[in-house]
Tab-separated table of C-alpha atoms in Angstrom:
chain	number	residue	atom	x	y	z
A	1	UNK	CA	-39.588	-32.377	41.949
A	2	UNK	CA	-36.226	-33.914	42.941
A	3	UNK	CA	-35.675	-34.230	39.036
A	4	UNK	CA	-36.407	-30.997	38.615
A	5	UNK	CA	-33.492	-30.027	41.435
A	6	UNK	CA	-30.756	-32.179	39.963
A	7	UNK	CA	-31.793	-30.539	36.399
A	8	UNK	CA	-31.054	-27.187	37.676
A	9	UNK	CA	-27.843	-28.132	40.017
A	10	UNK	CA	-26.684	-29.937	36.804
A	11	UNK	CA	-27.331	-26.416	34.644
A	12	UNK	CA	-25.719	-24.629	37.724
A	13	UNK	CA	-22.418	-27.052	37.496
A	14	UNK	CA	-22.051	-27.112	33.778
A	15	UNK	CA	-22.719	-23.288	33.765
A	16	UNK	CA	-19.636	-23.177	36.072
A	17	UNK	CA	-17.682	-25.760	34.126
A	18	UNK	CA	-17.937	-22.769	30.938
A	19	UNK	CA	-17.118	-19.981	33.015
A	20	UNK	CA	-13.554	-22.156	33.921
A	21	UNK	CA	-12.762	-23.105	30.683
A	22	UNK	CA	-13.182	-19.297	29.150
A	23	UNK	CA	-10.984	-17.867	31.973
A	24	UNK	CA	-8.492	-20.550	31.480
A	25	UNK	CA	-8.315	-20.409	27.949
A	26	UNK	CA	-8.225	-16.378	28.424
A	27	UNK	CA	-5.230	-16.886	30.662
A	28	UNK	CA	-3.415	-18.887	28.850
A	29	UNK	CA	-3.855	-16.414	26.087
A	30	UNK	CA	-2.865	-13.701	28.221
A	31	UNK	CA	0.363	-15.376	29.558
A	32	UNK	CA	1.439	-16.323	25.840
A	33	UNK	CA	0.866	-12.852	24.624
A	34	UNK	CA	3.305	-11.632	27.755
A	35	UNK	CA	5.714	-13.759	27.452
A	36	UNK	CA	5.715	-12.897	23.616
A	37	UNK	CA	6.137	-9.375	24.524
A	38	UNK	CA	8.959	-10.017	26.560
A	39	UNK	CA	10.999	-11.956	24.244
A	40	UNK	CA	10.382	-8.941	21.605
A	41	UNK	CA	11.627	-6.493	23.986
A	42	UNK	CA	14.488	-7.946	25.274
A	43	UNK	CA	15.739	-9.110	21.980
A	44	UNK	CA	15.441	-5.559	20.790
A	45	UNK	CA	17.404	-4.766	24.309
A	46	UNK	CA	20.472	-6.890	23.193
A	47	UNK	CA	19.935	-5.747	19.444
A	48	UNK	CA	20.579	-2.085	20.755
A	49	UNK	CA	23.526	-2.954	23.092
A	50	UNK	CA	25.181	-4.544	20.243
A	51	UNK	CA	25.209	-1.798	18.149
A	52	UNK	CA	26.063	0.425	20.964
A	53	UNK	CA	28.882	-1.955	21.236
A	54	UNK	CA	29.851	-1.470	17.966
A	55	UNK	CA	29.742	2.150	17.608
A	56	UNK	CA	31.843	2.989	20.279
A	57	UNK	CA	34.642	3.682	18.406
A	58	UNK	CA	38.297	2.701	17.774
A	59	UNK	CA	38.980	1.289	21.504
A	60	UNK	CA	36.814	-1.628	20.299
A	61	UNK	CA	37.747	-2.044	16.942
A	62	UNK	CA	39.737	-4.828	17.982
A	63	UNK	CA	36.528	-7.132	18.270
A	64	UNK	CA	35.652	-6.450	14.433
A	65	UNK	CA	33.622	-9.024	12.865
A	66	UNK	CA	34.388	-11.602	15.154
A	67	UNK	CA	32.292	-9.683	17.996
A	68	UNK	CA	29.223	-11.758	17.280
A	69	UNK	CA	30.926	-15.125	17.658
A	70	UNK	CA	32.849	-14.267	20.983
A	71	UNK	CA	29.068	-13.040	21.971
A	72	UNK	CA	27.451	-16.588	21.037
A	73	UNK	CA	30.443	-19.170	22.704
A	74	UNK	CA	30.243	-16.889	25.540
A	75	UNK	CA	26.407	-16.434	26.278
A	76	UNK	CA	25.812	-19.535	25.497
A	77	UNK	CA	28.552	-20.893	27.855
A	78	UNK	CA	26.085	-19.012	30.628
A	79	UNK	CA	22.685	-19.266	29.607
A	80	UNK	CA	22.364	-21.862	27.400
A	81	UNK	CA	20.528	-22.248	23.840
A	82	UNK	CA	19.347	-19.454	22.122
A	83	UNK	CA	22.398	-17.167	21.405
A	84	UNK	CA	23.370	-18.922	18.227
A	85	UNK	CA	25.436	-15.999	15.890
A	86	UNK	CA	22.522	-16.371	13.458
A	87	UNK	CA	20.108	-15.281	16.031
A	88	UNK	CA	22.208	-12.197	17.829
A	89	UNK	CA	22.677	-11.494	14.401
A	90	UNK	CA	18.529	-11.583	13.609
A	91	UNK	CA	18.327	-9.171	17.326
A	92	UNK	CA	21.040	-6.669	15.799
A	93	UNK	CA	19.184	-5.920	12.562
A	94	UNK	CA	15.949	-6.056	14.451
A	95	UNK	CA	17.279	-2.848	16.593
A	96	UNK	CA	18.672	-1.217	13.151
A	97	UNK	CA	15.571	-1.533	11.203
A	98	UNK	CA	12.985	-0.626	13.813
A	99	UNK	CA	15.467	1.629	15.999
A	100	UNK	CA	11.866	2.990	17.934
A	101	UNK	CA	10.808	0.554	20.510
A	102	UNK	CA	7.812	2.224	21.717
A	103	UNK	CA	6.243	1.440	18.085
A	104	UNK	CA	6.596	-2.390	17.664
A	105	UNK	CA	3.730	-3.704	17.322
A	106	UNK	CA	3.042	-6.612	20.168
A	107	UNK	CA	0.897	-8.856	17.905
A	108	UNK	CA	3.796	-10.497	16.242
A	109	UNK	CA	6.391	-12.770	17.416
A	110	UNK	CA	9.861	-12.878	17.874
A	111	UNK	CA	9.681	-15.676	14.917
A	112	UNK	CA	7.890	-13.086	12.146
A	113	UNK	CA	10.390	-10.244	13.145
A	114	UNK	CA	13.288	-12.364	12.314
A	115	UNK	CA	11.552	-13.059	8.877
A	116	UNK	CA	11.108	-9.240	8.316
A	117	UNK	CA	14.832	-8.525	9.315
A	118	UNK	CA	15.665	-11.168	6.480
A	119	UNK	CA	14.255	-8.079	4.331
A	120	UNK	CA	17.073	-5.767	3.101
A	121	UNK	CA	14.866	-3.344	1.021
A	122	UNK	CA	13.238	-0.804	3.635
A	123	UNK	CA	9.739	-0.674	1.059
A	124	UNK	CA	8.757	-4.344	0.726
A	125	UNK	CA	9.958	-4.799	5.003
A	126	UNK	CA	7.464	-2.299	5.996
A	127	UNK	CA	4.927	-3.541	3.184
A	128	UNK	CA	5.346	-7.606	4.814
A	129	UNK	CA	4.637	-5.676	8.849
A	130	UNK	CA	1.735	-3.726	7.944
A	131	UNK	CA	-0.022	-6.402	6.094
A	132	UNK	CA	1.064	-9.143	8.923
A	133	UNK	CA	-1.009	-6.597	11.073
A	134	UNK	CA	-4.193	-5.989	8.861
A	135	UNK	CA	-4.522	-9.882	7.568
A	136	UNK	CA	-2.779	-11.578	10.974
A	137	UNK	CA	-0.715	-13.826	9.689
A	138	UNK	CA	0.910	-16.819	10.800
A	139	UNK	CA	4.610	-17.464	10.521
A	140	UNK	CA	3.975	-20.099	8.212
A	141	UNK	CA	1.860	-17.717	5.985
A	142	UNK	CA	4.335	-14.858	6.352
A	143	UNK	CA	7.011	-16.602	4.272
A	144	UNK	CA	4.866	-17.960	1.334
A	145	UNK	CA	4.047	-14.473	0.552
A	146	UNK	CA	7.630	-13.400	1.341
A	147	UNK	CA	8.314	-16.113	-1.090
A	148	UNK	CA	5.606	-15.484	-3.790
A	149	UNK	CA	7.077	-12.161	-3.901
A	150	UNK	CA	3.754	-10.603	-2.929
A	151	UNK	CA	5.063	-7.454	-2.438
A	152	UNK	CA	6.281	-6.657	-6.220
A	153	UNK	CA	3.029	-8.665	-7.332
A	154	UNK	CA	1.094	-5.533	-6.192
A	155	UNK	CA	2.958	-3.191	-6.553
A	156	UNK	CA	4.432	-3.598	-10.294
A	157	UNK	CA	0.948	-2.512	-11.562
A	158	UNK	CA	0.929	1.072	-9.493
A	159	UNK	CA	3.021	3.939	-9.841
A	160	UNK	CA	5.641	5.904	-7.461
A	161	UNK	CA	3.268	7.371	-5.093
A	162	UNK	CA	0.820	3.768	-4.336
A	163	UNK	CA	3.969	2.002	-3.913
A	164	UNK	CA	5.343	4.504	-1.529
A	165	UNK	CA	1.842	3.977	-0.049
A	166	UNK	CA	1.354	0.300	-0.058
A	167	UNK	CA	4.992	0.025	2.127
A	168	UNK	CA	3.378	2.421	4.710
A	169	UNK	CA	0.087	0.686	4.647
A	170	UNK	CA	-0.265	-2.451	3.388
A	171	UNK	CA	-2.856	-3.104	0.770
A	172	UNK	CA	-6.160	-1.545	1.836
A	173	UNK	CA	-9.278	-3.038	0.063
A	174	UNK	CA	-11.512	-0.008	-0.949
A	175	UNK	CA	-11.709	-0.223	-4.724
A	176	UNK	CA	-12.184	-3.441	-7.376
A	177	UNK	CA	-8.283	-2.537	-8.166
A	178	UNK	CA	-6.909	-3.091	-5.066
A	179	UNK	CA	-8.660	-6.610	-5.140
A	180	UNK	CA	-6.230	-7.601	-7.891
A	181	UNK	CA	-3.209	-8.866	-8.386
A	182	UNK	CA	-1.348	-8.934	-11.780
A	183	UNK	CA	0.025	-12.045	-10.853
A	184	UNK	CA	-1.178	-14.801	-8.948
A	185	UNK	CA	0.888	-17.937	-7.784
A	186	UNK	CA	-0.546	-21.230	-7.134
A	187	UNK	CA	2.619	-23.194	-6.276
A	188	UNK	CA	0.984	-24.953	-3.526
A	189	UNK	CA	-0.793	-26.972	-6.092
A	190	UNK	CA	2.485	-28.490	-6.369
A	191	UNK	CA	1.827	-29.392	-10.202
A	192	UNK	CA	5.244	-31.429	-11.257
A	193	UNK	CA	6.813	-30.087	-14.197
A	194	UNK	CA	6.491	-30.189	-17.624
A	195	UNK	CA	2.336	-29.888	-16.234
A	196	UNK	CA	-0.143	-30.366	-18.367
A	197	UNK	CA	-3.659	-29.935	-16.292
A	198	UNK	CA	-6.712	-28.974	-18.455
A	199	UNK	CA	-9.365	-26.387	-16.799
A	200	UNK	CA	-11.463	-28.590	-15.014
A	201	UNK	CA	-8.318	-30.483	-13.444
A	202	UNK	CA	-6.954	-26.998	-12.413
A	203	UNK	CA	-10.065	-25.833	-11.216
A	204	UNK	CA	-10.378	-28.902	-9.375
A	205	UNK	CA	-6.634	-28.383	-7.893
A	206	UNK	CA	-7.862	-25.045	-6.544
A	207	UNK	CA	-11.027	-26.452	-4.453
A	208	UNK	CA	-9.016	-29.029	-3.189
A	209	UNK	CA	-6.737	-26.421	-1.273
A	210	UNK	CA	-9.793	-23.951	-1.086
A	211	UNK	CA	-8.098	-22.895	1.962
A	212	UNK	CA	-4.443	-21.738	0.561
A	213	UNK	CA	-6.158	-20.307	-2.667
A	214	UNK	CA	-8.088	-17.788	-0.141
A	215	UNK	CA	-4.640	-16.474	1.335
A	216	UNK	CA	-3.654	-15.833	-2.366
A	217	UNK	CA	-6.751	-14.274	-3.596
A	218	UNK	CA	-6.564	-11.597	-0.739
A	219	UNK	CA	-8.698	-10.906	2.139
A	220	UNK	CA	-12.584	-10.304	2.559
A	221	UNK	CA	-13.551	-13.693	-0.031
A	222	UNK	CA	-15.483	-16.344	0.893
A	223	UNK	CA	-16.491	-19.179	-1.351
A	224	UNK	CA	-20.016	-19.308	-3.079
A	225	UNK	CA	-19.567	-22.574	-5.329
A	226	UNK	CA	-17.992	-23.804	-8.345
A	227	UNK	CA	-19.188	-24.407	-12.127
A	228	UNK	CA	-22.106	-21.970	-10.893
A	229	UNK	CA	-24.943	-22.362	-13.222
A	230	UNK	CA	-26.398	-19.195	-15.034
A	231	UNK	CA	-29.203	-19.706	-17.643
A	232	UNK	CA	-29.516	-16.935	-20.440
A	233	UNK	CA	-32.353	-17.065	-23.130
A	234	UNK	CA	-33.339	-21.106	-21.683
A	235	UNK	CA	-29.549	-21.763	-22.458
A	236	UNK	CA	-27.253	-23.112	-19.610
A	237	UNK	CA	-23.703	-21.764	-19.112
A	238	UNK	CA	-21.640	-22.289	-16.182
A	239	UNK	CA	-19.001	-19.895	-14.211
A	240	UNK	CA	-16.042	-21.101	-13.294
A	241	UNK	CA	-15.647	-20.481	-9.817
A	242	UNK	CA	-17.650	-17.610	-7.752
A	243	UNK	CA	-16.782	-15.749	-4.606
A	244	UNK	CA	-18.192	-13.160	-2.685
A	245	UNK	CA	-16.001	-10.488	-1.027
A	246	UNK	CA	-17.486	-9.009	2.454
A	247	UNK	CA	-15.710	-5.961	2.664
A	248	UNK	CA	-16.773	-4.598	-0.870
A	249	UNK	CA	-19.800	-6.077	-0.767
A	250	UNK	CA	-19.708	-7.955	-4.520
A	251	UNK	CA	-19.701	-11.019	-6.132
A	252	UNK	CA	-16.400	-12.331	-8.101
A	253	UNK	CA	-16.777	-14.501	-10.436
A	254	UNK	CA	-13.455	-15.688	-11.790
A	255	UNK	CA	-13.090	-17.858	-14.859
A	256	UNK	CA	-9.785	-20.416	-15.391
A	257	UNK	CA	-8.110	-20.358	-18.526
A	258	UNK	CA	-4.882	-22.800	-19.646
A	259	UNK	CA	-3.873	-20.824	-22.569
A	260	UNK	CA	-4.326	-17.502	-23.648
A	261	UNK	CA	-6.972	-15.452	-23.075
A	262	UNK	CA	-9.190	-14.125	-26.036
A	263	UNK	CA	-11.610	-11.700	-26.921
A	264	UNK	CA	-14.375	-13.790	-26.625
A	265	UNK	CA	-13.319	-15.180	-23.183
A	266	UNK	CA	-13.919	-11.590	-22.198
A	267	UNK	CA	-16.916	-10.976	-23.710
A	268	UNK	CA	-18.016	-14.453	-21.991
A	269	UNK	CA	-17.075	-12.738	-18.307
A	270	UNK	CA	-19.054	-9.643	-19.059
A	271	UNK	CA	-21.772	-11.439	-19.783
A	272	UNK	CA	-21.671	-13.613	-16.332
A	273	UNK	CA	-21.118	-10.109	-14.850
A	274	UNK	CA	-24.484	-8.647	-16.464
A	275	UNK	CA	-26.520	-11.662	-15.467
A	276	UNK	CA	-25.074	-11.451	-11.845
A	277	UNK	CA	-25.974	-7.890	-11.842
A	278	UNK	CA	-29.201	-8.258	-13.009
A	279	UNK	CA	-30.197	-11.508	-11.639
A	280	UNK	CA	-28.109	-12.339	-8.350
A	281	UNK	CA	-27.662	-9.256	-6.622
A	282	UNK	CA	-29.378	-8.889	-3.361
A	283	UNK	CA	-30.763	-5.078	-1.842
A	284	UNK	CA	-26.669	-3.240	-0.666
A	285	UNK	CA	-24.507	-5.416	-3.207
A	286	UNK	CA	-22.522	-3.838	-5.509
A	287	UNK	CA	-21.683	-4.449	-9.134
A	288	UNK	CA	-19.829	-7.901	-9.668
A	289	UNK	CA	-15.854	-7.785	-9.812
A	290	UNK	CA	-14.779	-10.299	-13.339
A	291	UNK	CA	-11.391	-11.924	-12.902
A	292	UNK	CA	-9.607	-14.262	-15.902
A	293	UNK	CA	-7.077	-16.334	-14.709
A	294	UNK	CA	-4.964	-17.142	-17.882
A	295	UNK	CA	-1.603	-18.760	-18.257
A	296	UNK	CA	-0.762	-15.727	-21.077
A	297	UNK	CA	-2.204	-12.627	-21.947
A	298	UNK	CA	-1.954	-10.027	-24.681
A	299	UNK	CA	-2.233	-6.688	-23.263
A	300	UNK	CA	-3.366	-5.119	-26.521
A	301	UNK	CA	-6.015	-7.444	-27.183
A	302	UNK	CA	-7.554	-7.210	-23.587
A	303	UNK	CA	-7.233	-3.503	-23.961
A	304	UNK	CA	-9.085	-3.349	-27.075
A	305	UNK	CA	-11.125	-6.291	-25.919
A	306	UNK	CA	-12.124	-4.198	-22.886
A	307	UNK	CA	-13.104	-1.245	-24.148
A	308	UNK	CA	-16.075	0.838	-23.049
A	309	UNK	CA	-16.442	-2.552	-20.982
A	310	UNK	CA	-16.775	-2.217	-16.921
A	311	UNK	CA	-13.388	-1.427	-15.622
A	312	UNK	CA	-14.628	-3.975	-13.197
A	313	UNK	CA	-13.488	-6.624	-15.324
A	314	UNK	CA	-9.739	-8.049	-15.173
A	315	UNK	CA	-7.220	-10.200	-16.977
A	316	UNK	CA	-4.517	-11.953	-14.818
A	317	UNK	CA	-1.817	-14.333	-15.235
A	318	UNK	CA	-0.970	-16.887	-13.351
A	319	UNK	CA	1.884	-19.160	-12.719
A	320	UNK	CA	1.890	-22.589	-11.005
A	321	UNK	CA	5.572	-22.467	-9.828
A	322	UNK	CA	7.613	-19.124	-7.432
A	323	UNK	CA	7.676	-16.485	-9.481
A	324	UNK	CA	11.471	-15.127	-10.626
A	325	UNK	CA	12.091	-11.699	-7.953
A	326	UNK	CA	14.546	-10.570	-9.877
A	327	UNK	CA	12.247	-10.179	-13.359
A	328	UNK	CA	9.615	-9.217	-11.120
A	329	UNK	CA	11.949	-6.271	-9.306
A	330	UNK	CA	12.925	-5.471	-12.989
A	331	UNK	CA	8.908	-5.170	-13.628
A	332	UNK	CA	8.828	-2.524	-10.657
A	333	UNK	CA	11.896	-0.575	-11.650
A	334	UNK	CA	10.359	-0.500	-15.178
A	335	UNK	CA	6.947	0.663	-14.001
A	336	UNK	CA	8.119	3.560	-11.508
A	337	UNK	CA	11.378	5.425	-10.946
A	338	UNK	CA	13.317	4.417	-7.865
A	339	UNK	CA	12.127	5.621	-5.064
């Protein structure tokens, strides 16, 4: 009996002992997300007043470009770190490129809005803040795809109208096209140059930073396993690497290749695809999504290599080191007028 009582006092107590810990942690959580909205605001505050400042016409001309240094000896003379001319400089764009307060969104910090300000073209700044929204990403993860050019990654491949559309809305997964990238980046391998890695090494690379290689590939995948065994006809064959993606309800399977793809590295992929179809799919899954990874491609040969195939089958390059911007801005330009 009396070991029954201290059971339930001891349920009681640890029972109360949760209940602590979740408000705690909820509080915490609370007063970090407050004082994050603070910061935003009042750094937008002394972003506007600047540029109040500096718009006020001839009787303050006098301050010029030296305004922002007088600002940072003097506030910091009074209040300490914080008021470097770098940083006033980071709260005065962040008033001039989101001038309406009201429609910040909260969820980031001061930290990613002085990473967007960075930003001068007004496309690929609102493309970054609406997909730091929809994916929530860190600061850390905010500035590899700043600096894997994400942005003109996706939208090279589309025309005037989806890049207009991926700036005001980041890039919403609805279709197998919008799952892929032309270009995909895998610097964090951190492969030394000249490289020479052969599939399996590269493959092996990619597991062993499983984590990173999901931020690249996009939202919605989650790993099913790697040299995934299909048998055909009693005959063994083995698929690269296979992932399934929860929002459009499919397998990928997505085959490695060091040199340049070929027709019958194609075919190959359409067969895995068939099989999967056929043989994998589960009662609500759709058709499989194919994806070849390949250091070069031909586009005429995957065209004619593809054809009357399922347009749910892609060739894509990749590259182990940053990509160029300024060949990939070029690829935009050439794709699309200027918007």
């Amino acid at each position: 009996m009396k070991h029954n009582i201290e059971k339930s006092v001891q349920k009681h107590y640890q029972n109360l002992l949760e209940k602590i810990s979740k408000r705690y942690v909820h509080g915490q959580a609370q007063a970090i997300r407050a004082v994050n909205e603070s910061i935003v605001s009042t750094n937008w505050d002394i972003g506007r007043y600047i540029v109040e400042f500096e718009q006020g016409g001839n009787p303050r001309a006098k301050y010029g470009t030296s305004l922002l240094e007088n600002l940072s000896k003097d506030l910091s003379l009074r209040h300490g770190r914080g008021f470097s001319r770098s940083n006033l400089n980071y709260m005065r764009r962040f008033y001039l490129f989101f001038p309406i307060c009201e429609t910040l969104s909260h969820k980031l910090s001061w930290s990613h809005y002085c990473e967007l300000v960075k930003i001068e073209d007004e496309l690929e700044r609102s493309f970054y803040y609406q997909q730091n929204l929809l994916e929530n990403w860190g600061i850390k993860e905010l500035r590899r795809q700043k600096e894997t050019g994400l942005f003109l990654r996706l939208a090279a491949s589309k025309d005037k109208d989806k890049v207009l559309a991926l700036s005001q809305k980041g890039q919403i997964i609805e279709t197998p096209e919008d799952l892929v990238k032309d270009i995909y980046v895998f610097e964090f391998l951190k492969i030394p140059e000249p490289y020479i890695v052969s599939e399996n090494e590269l493959e092996s690379r990619l597991i062993d930073n499983l984590e990173t290689f999901l931020l690249e590939l996009g939202k919605g995948f989650t790993f099913v396993g790697r040299q995934y065994r299909v048998t055909i006809n009693n005959k063994a064959y083995r698929v690269d690497l296979v992932f399934y993606h929860r929002i459009l309800r499919c397998f990928v399977l997505i085959d490695l290749k060091i040199n340049e793809v070929e027709h019958g590295d194609i075919s190959q992929m359409n067969t895995y695809m068939g099989y999967f179809d056929k043989e994998e799919n589960a009662e609500g899954d759709n058709p499989p999504i194919g994806i070849i990874l390949s250091r070069e491609k031909d586009q005429f040969l995957v065209e004619y290599a593809t054809y009357g195939m399922s347009s749910k089958l892609f060739v894509s390059k990749y590259k182990l080191y940053l990509p160029n911007k300024e060949e990939l801005k070029h690829l935009l330009d050439s794709q699309s007028e200027k918007i």
